[in-house]
Short mmCIF file of C-alpha atoms in Angstrom, two decimals:
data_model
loop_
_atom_site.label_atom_id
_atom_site.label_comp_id
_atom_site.label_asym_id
_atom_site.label_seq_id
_atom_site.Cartn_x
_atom_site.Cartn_y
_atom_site.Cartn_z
CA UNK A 1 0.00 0.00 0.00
CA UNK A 2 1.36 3.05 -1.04
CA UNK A 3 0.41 5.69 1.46
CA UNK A 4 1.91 8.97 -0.66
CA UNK A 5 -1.49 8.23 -3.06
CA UNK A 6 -3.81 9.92 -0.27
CA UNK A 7 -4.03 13.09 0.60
CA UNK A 8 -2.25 13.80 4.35
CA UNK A 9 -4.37 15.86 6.72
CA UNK A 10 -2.04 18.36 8.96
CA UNK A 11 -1.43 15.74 11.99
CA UNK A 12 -1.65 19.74 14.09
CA UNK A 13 -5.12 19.63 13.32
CA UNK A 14 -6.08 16.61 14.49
CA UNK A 15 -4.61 17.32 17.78
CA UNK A 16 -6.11 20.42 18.28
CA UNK A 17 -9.68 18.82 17.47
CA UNK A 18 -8.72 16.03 20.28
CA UNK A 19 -7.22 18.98 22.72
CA UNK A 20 -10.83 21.24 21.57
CA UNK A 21 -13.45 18.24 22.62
CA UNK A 22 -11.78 15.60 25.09
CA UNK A 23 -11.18 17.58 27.58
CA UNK A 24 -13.69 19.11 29.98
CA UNK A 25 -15.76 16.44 30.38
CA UNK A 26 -16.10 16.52 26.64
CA UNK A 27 -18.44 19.14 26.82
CA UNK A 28 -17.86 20.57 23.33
CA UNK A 29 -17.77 17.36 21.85
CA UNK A 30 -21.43 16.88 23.40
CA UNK A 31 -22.18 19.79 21.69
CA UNK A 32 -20.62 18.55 18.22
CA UNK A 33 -23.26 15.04 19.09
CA UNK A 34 -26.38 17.28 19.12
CA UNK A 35 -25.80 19.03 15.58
CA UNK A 36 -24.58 15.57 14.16
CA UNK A 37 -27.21 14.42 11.54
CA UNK A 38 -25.29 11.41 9.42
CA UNK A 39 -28.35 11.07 6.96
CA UNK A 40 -27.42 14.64 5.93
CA UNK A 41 -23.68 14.37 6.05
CA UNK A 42 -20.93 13.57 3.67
CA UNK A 43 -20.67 9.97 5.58
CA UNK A 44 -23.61 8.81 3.79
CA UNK A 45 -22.33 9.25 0.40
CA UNK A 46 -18.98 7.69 0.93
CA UNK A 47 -21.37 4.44 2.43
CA UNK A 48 -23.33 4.23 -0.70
CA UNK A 49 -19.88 4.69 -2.74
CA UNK A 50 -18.73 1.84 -0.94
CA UNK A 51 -21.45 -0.74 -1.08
CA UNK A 52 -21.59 0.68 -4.93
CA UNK A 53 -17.74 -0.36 -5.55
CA UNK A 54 -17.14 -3.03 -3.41
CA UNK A 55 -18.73 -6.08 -4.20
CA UNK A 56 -18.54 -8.51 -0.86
CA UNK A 57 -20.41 -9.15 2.30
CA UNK A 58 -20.29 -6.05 3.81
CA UNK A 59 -20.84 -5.62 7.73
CA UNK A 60 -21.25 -1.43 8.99
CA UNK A 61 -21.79 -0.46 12.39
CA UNK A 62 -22.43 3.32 12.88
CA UNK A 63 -21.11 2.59 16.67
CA UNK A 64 -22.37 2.53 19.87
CA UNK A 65 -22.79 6.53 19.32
CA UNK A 66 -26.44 5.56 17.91
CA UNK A 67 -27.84 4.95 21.52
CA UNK A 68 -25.84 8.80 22.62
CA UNK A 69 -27.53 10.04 19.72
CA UNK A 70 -30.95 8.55 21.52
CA UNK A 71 -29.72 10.17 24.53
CA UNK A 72 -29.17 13.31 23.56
CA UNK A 73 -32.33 13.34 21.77
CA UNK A 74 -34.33 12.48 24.90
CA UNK A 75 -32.00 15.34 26.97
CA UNK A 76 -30.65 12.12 28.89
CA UNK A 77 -26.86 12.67 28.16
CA UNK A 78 -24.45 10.58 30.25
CA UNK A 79 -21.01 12.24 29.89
CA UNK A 80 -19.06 8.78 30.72
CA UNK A 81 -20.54 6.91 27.83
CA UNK A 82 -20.52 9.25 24.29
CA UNK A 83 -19.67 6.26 22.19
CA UNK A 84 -17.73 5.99 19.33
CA UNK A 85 -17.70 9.08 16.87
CA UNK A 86 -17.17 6.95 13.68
CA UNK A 87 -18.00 4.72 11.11
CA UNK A 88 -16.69 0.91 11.35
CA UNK A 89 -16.98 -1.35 8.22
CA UNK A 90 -15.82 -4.60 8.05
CA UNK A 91 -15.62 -6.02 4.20
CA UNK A 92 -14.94 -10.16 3.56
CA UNK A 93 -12.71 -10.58 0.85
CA UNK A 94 -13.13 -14.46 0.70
CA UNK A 95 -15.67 -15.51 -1.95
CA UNK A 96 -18.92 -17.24 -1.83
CA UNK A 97 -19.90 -15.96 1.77
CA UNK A 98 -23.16 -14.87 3.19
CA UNK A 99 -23.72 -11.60 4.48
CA UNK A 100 -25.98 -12.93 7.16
CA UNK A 101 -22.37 -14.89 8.31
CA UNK A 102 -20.07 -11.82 8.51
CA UNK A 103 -20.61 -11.62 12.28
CA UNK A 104 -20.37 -15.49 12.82
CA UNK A 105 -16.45 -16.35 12.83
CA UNK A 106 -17.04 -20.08 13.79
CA UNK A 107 -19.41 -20.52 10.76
CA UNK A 108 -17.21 -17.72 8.07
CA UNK A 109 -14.48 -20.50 9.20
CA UNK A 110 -15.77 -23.43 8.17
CA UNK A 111 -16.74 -21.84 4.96
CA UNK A 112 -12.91 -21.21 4.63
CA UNK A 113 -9.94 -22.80 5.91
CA UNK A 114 -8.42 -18.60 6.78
CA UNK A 115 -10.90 -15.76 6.53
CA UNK A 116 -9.27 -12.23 4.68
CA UNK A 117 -10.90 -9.23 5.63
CA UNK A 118 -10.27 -5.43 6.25
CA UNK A 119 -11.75 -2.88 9.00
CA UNK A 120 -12.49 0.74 7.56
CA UNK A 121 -12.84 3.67 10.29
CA UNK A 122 -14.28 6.75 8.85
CA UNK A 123 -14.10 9.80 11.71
CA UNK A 124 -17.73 12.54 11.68
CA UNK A 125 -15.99 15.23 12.15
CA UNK A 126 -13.21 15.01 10.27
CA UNK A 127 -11.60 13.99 7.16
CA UNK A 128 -9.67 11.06 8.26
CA UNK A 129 -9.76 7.31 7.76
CA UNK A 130 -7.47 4.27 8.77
CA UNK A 131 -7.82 0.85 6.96
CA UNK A 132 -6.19 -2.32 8.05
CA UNK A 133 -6.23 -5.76 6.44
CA UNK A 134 -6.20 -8.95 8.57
CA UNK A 135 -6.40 -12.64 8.47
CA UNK A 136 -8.31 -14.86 10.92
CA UNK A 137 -7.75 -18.98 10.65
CA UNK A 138 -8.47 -21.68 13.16
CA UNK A 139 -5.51 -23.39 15.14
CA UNK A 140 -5.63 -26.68 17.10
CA UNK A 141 -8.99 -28.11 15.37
CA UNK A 142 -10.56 -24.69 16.21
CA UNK A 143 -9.81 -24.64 19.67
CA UNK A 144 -7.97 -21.25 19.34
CA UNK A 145 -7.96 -18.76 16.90
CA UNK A 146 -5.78 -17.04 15.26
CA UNK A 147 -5.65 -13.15 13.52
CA UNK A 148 -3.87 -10.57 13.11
CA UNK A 149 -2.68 -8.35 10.06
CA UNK A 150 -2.15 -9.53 6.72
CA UNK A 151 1.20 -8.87 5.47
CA UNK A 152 0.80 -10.22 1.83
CA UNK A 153 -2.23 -9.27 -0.94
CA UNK A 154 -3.36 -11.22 -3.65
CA UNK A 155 -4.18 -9.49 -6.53
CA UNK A 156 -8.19 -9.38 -5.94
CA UNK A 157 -7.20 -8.03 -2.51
CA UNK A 158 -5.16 -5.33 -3.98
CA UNK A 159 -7.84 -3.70 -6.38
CA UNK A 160 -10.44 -4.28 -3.88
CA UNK A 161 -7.94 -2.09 -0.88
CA UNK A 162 -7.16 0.54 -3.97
CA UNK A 163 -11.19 0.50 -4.77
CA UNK A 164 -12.00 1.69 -1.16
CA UNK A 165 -8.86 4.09 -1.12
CA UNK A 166 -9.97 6.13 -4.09
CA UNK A 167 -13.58 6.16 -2.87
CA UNK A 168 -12.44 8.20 0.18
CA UNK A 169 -10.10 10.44 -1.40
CA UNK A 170 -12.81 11.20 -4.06
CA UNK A 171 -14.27 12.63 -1.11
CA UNK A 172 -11.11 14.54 0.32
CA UNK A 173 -10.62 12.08 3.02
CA UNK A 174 -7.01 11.74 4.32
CA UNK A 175 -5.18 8.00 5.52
CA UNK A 176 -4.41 8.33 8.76
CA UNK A 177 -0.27 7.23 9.70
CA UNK A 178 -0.44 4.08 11.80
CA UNK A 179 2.23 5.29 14.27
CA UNK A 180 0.58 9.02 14.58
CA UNK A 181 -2.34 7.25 16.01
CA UNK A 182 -0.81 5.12 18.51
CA UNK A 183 0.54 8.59 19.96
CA UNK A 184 -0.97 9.31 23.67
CA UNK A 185 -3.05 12.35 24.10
CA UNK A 186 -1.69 13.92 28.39
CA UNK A 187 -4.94 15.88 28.78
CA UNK A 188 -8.33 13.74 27.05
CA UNK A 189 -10.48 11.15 27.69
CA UNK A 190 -12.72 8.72 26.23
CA UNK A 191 -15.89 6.25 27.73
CA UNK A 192 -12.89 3.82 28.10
CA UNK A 193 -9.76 4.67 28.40
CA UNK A 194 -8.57 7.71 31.44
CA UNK A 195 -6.26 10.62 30.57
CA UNK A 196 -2.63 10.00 30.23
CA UNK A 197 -3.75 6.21 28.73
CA UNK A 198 -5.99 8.01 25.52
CA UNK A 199 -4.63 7.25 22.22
CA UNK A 200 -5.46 9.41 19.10
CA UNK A 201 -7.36 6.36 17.88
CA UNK A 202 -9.13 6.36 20.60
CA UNK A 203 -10.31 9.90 20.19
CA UNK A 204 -11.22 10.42 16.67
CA UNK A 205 -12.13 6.85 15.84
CA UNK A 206 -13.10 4.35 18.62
CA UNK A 207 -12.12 2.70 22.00
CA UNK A 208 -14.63 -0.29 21.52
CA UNK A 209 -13.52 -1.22 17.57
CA UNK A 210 -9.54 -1.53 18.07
CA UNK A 211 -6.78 -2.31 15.25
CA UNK A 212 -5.30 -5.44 14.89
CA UNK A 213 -0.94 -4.22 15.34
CA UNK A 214 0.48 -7.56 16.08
CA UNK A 215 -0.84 -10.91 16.76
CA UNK A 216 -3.11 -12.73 18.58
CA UNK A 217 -4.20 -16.38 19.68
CA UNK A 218 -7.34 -16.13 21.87
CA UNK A 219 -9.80 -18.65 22.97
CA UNK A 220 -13.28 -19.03 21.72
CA UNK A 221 -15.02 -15.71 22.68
CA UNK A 222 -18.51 -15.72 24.76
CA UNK A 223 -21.11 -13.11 25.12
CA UNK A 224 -23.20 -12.00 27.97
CA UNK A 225 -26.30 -9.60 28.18
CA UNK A 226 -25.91 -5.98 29.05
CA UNK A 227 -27.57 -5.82 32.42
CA UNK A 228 -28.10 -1.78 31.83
CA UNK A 229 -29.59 -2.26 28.46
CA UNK A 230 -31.73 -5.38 26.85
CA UNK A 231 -30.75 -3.94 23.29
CA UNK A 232 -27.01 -4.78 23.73
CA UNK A 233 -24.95 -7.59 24.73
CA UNK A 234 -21.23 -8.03 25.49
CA UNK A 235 -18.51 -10.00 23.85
CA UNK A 236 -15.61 -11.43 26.04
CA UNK A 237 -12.58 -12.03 24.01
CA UNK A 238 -9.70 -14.30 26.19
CA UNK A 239 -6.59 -13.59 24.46
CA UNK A 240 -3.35 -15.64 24.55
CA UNK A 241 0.67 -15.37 23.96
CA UNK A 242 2.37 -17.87 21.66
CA UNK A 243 2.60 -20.44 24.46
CA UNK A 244 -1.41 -20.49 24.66
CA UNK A 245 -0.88 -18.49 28.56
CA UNK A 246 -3.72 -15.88 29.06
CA UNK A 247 -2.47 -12.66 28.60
CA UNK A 248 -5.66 -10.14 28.49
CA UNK A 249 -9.69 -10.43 28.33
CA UNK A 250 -11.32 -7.81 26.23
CA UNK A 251 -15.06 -6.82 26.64
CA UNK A 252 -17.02 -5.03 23.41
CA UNK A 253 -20.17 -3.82 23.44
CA UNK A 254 -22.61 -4.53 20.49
CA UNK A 255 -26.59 -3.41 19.78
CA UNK A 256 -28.66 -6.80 18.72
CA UNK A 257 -27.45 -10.61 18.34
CA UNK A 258 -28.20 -13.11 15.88
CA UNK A 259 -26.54 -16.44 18.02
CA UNK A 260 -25.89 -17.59 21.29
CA UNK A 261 -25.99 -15.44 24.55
CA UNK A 262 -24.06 -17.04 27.60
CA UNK A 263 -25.85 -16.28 30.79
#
């Protein structure tokens, strides 16, 4: 991927938009939420560009900042859970899926011995993206999984990366530099992550939807209702080292469920 293609947003700016609405108590970025109208915005296009161009099972999630949107609607606002401010796409590159399966990793892998797919994070309020491109396969006779990023394209996977590449910058939207985003921000604050910890990713992207940067073995997740909220349900993630030791548990929050949910 050749980065110098895309246009490259002044990394000052971004900075200053963290520095303007994550601190505070995000109290201008509340402020941002209530104007926020995606059906009207430039986000909508770029979605209907992609599901135009792109022809595979295609998974979006416009973030937990739908039920803050509900909030703020209903004057409820909860300043320790804003949600993402974001799009998240997920696109399968393997052929002959279902989109009904694009959430279901057990069933996407029997389908296919090692699922390709890439994440697409589109920021509201500003002209940014990032994109990775990962693999996930079974290991042990799918009693762990593995994934993490995909260091080699095939040719499909090439024109179908450059495909969603041009379709932002058609749209003035800038690639985000990995290693900018994994900066720290001293003096902001997400719903998950406490100042001095905050990542730029976190800020203008998400702190639920995270980017694959090295590998990962992890156990067979399991999911649990939200006790605060029958609409959403939680999705525990064990992960493991290379000798199969626990090394961290990971919770995500998600609206709706089409399988299982552990109680």
């Amino acid at each position: 991927m050749n980065n110098c293609l895309y246009l490259i947003m002044n990394k000052e700016l971004i900075v200053q938009f963290i520095n303007d609405n994550f601190s505070n108590n995000r109290s201008n970025l509340i402020q941002l939420l209530k104007k926020f109208n995606w059906e009207s915005s430039v986000l909508k296009n770029i979605y209907c560009d992609l599901l135009d161009n792109i022809d595979k099972p295609f998974y979006s999630e416009r973030g937990f900042s739908q039920e803050v949107k509900e909030n703020l609607n209903q004057k409820t606002i909860n300043n320790d859970r804003l949600g993402d401010i974001a799009d998240f796409y997920t696109i399968i590159f393997n052929l002959n899926l279902k989109e009904s399966d694009i959430l279901d990793t057990t069933n996407l892998l029997k389908q296919d011995s090692e699922i390709h797919y890439c994440n697409i994070w589109i920021s509201w309020f500003l002209p940014i993206y990032y994109i990775e491109v990962c693999y996930i396969k079974d290991i042990d006779s799918g009693k762990f999984t593995q994934e993490g990023p995909l260091k080699e394209l095939d040719n499909l996977e090439h024109i179908l990366i450059d495909k969603i590449h041009k379709t932002l910058k058609k749209w003035n939207y800038s690639l985000c530099d990995f290693d900018f985003l994994k900066d720290k921000v001293k003096e902001a604050n997400t719903d998950c992550f406490e100042e001095r910890e905050t990542s730029i990713f976190d800020c203008v992207f998400s702190d639920l939807h995270y980017y694959n940067d090295k590998l990962n073995r992890y156990f067979r997740y399991h999911n649990i209702p939200d006790p605060s909220n029958k609409k959403y349900y939680f999705k525990i993630t064990d992960y493991f080292n290379d000798d199969f030791k626990l090394i961290q548990s990971k919770k995500e929050r998600y609206i709706g469920f089409h399988g299982t949910i552990n109680t």
